[in-house]
Amino acid sequence: TRMYISNKAAGPMTFQVNGDATTRMTIDSAGRVTMPYQPSFHAYMSQSNPTITVNPTKIPYSATSWNVGSHFNTSNSRFVAPIAGKYCFQVNHNVYGLSDDQYFRTRVYVNGSPHEILGYMRARGGGDHTTNDSFLLNMSANDYVEIYTSSPDTSYHMSASAGWNTFSGFLVG
């Protein structure tokens, strides 16, 4: 593999691979680095507000605002790592209709198995309840990540749209 570096006088430094004219990375004169092909995504629920009756339930992220590299699959709500590396993720999880003193939680599954519990909240007084969590994973190529919700309350709801239940991530390196 060959890397070609181009630096026109006082212009940005650009990087291409194998003689391809596509710029894979740019460093501008202020030192800002952009990598337009770096894997990243922002997924959300686009369907109507589902009622959750089975625990745990995978959160159905059925749409994306962006999906660089198409590594997030909206059919199965799963991110698959394209290469080994460190990945940063963020989850915004919103529910409503929980009974008083019932909890809900957000849980990360890796390769189909429970990995870690993120947000955990007890409901009081109805209304919306939201947790926001970030986490890092050291992933191998083809490892996958899914987000689940659970509660002892057997009938609660999740709010849909890009503003309520979201899952996003990117390759750190």
C-alpha positions as CSV (number, residue, x, y, z in Angstrom):
1,T,0.0,0.0,0.0
2,R,1.3,3.4,-0.9
3,M,0.2,6.7,0.6
4,Y,0.4,9.9,-1.4
5,I,0.8,13.2,0.4
6,S,0.0,16.4,-1.3
7,N,0.8,19.8,0.2
8,K,0.3,22.7,-2.2
9,A,2.0,25.8,-1.0
10,A,0.1,27.3,2.0
11,G,-2.8,24.9,1.3
12,P,-4.0,21.9,3.3
13,M,-2.1,18.6,3.5
14,T,-4.1,15.8,1.9
15,F,-3.7,12.0,2.0
16,Q,-4.7,9.5,-0.7
17,V,-4.1,5.8,-0.8
18,N,-2.8,3.6,-3.7
19,G,-2.9,6.5,-6.2
20,D,-6.6,7.0,-5.8
21,A,-7.5,10.6,-6.2
22,T,-10.0,10.4,-3.3
23,T,-8.8,12.4,-0.3
24,R,-9.0,10.2,2.8
25,M,-7.6,12.7,5.3
26,T,-6.9,16.4,5.3
27,I,-4.8,18.6,7.7
28,D,-5.5,22.3,7.2
29,S,-3.2,25.1,8.0
30,A,-4.7,25.5,11.5
31,G,-3.9,21.8,12.2
32,R,-7.5,20.6,12.1
33,V,-7.8,17.0,10.9
34,T,-10.8,15.7,8.9
35,M,-11.3,12.1,7.9
36,P,-14.5,11.9,5.8
37,Y,-14.4,8.1,5.6
38,Q,-13.9,7.5,9.3
39,P,-16.7,5.0,10.4
40,S,-19.5,6.8,12.3
41,F,-23.3,6.7,12.6
42,H,-26.3,8.3,14.3
43,A,-29.3,6.0,14.6
44,Y,-32.8,6.7,16.0
45,M,-36.3,5.2,16.3
46,S,-38.5,6.4,13.4
47,Q,-41.5,4.2,14.0
48,S,-44.4,5.0,16.4
49,N,-43.8,4.9,20.1
50,P,-43.6,1.1,20.9
51,T,-45.0,-0.4,24.1
52,I,-42.4,-2.6,25.8
53,T,-43.8,-5.8,27.3
54,V,-40.9,-8.2,27.1
55,N,-37.7,-7.7,29.1
56,P,-35.0,-7.2,27.9
57,T,-36.0,-5.7,24.6
58,K,-33.6,-4.5,21.9
59,I,-34.2,-0.9,21.1
60,P,-35.4,-0.7,17.5
61,Y,-33.2,2.0,15.8
62,S,-34.8,2.0,12.4
63,A,-33.3,5.0,10.8
64,T,-30.0,7.0,10.6
65,S,-29.2,10.6,10.3
66,W,-25.8,9.5,8.8
67,N,-24.0,6.2,8.5
68,V,-20.5,6.6,7.2
69,G,-19.4,3.2,5.8
70,S,-22.9,1.7,6.3
71,H,-21.7,-0.2,9.4
72,F,-25.0,0.4,11.3
73,N,-27.8,-1.9,10.1
74,T,-31.3,-0.4,10.6
75,S,-32.9,-3.9,9.9
76,N,-31.4,-5.4,13.1
77,S,-30.4,-2.3,15.1
78,R,-26.8,-3.4,15.2
79,F,-23.4,-1.7,14.7
80,V,-20.7,-4.0,13.3
81,A,-17.1,-3.0,13.7
82,P,-15.4,-2.8,10.3
83,I,-11.9,-3.1,11.7
84,A,-10.3,-3.7,15.1
85,G,-9.9,-0.6,17.3
86,K,-11.4,1.6,20.0
87,Y,-14.9,2.8,19.4
88,C,-16.8,5.5,21.3
89,F,-20.6,5.3,21.6
90,Q,-23.4,7.4,23.0
91,V,-27.0,6.4,23.9
92,N,-29.9,8.6,24.7
93,H,-32.7,6.5,26.1
94,N,-36.2,7.9,26.9
95,V,-39.2,6.0,28.3
96,Y,-42.6,7.0,29.7
97,G,-45.6,5.3,31.3
98,L,-43.6,3.6,34.0
99,S,-45.4,2.9,37.3
100,D,-44.1,4.8,40.3
101,D,-41.0,3.3,41.9
102,Q,-40.3,1.1,38.9
103,Y,-36.9,1.3,37.3
104,F,-35.7,1.1,33.7
105,R,-32.2,0.6,32.5
106,T,-30.1,0.7,29.4
107,R,-27.8,-2.2,28.7
108,V,-25.1,-2.8,26.1
109,Y,-24.9,-6.2,24.4
110,V,-21.7,-7.2,22.6
111,N,-21.8,-10.2,20.1
112,G,-25.3,-11.1,21.5
113,S,-24.3,-11.2,25.2
114,P,-24.9,-8.7,28.0
115,H,-21.8,-6.5,28.4
116,E,-22.5,-3.6,30.8
117,I,-25.4,-1.7,32.3
118,L,-25.4,2.0,31.4
119,G,-28.3,4.2,32.5
120,Y,-30.5,3.2,35.4
121,M,-33.4,5.3,36.7
122,R,-36.4,5.0,39.0
123,A,-39.7,6.5,37.9
124,R,-41.6,8.9,40.0
125,G,-44.8,10.8,39.0
126,G,-45.2,9.6,35.4
127,G,-43.9,11.6,32.5
128,D,-40.7,11.2,30.5
129,H,-37.6,9.6,32.0
130,T,-34.3,9.9,30.2
131,T,-30.7,8.6,30.6
132,N,-27.7,9.6,28.6
133,D,-24.6,7.5,28.5
134,S,-21.3,7.3,26.7
135,F,-19.0,4.3,26.7
136,L,-15.9,3.0,25.0
137,L,-15.3,-0.5,23.6
138,N,-12.2,-2.2,22.3
139,M,-13.6,-4.2,19.4
140,S,-12.3,-6.8,17.0
141,A,-13.3,-6.7,13.3
142,N,-16.9,-8.0,13.0
143,D,-17.8,-7.6,16.7
144,Y,-21.3,-6.1,17.0
145,V,-23.0,-3.9,19.5
146,E,-26.8,-3.6,20.3
147,I,-28.7,-1.6,22.9
148,Y,-31.4,-3.0,25.1
149,T,-34.0,-1.7,27.5
150,S,-35.5,-3.5,30.5
151,S,-37.7,-2.9,33.5
152,P,-39.8,-5.0,36.0
153,D,-42.7,-2.9,34.7
154,T,-44.3,-5.0,32.0
155,S,-46.0,-2.2,30.1
156,Y,-44.1,1.0,29.4
157,H,-43.4,3.0,26.3
158,M,-40.4,4.5,24.4
159,S,-40.6,7.8,22.6
160,A,-39.7,7.7,18.9
161,S,-38.0,10.2,16.7
162,A,-34.5,11.6,16.3
163,G,-34.9,13.7,19.5
164,W,-35.8,10.9,22.0
165,N,-34.1,7.5,21.6
166,T,-30.7,7.6,19.8
167,F,-27.6,5.6,19.4
168,S,-24.4,7.0,17.8
169,G,-20.8,6.0,17.6
170,F,-17.5,6.4,15.8
171,L,-14.1,4.8,15.4
172,V,-11.5,6.5,17.7
173,G,-8.6,4.6,16.3
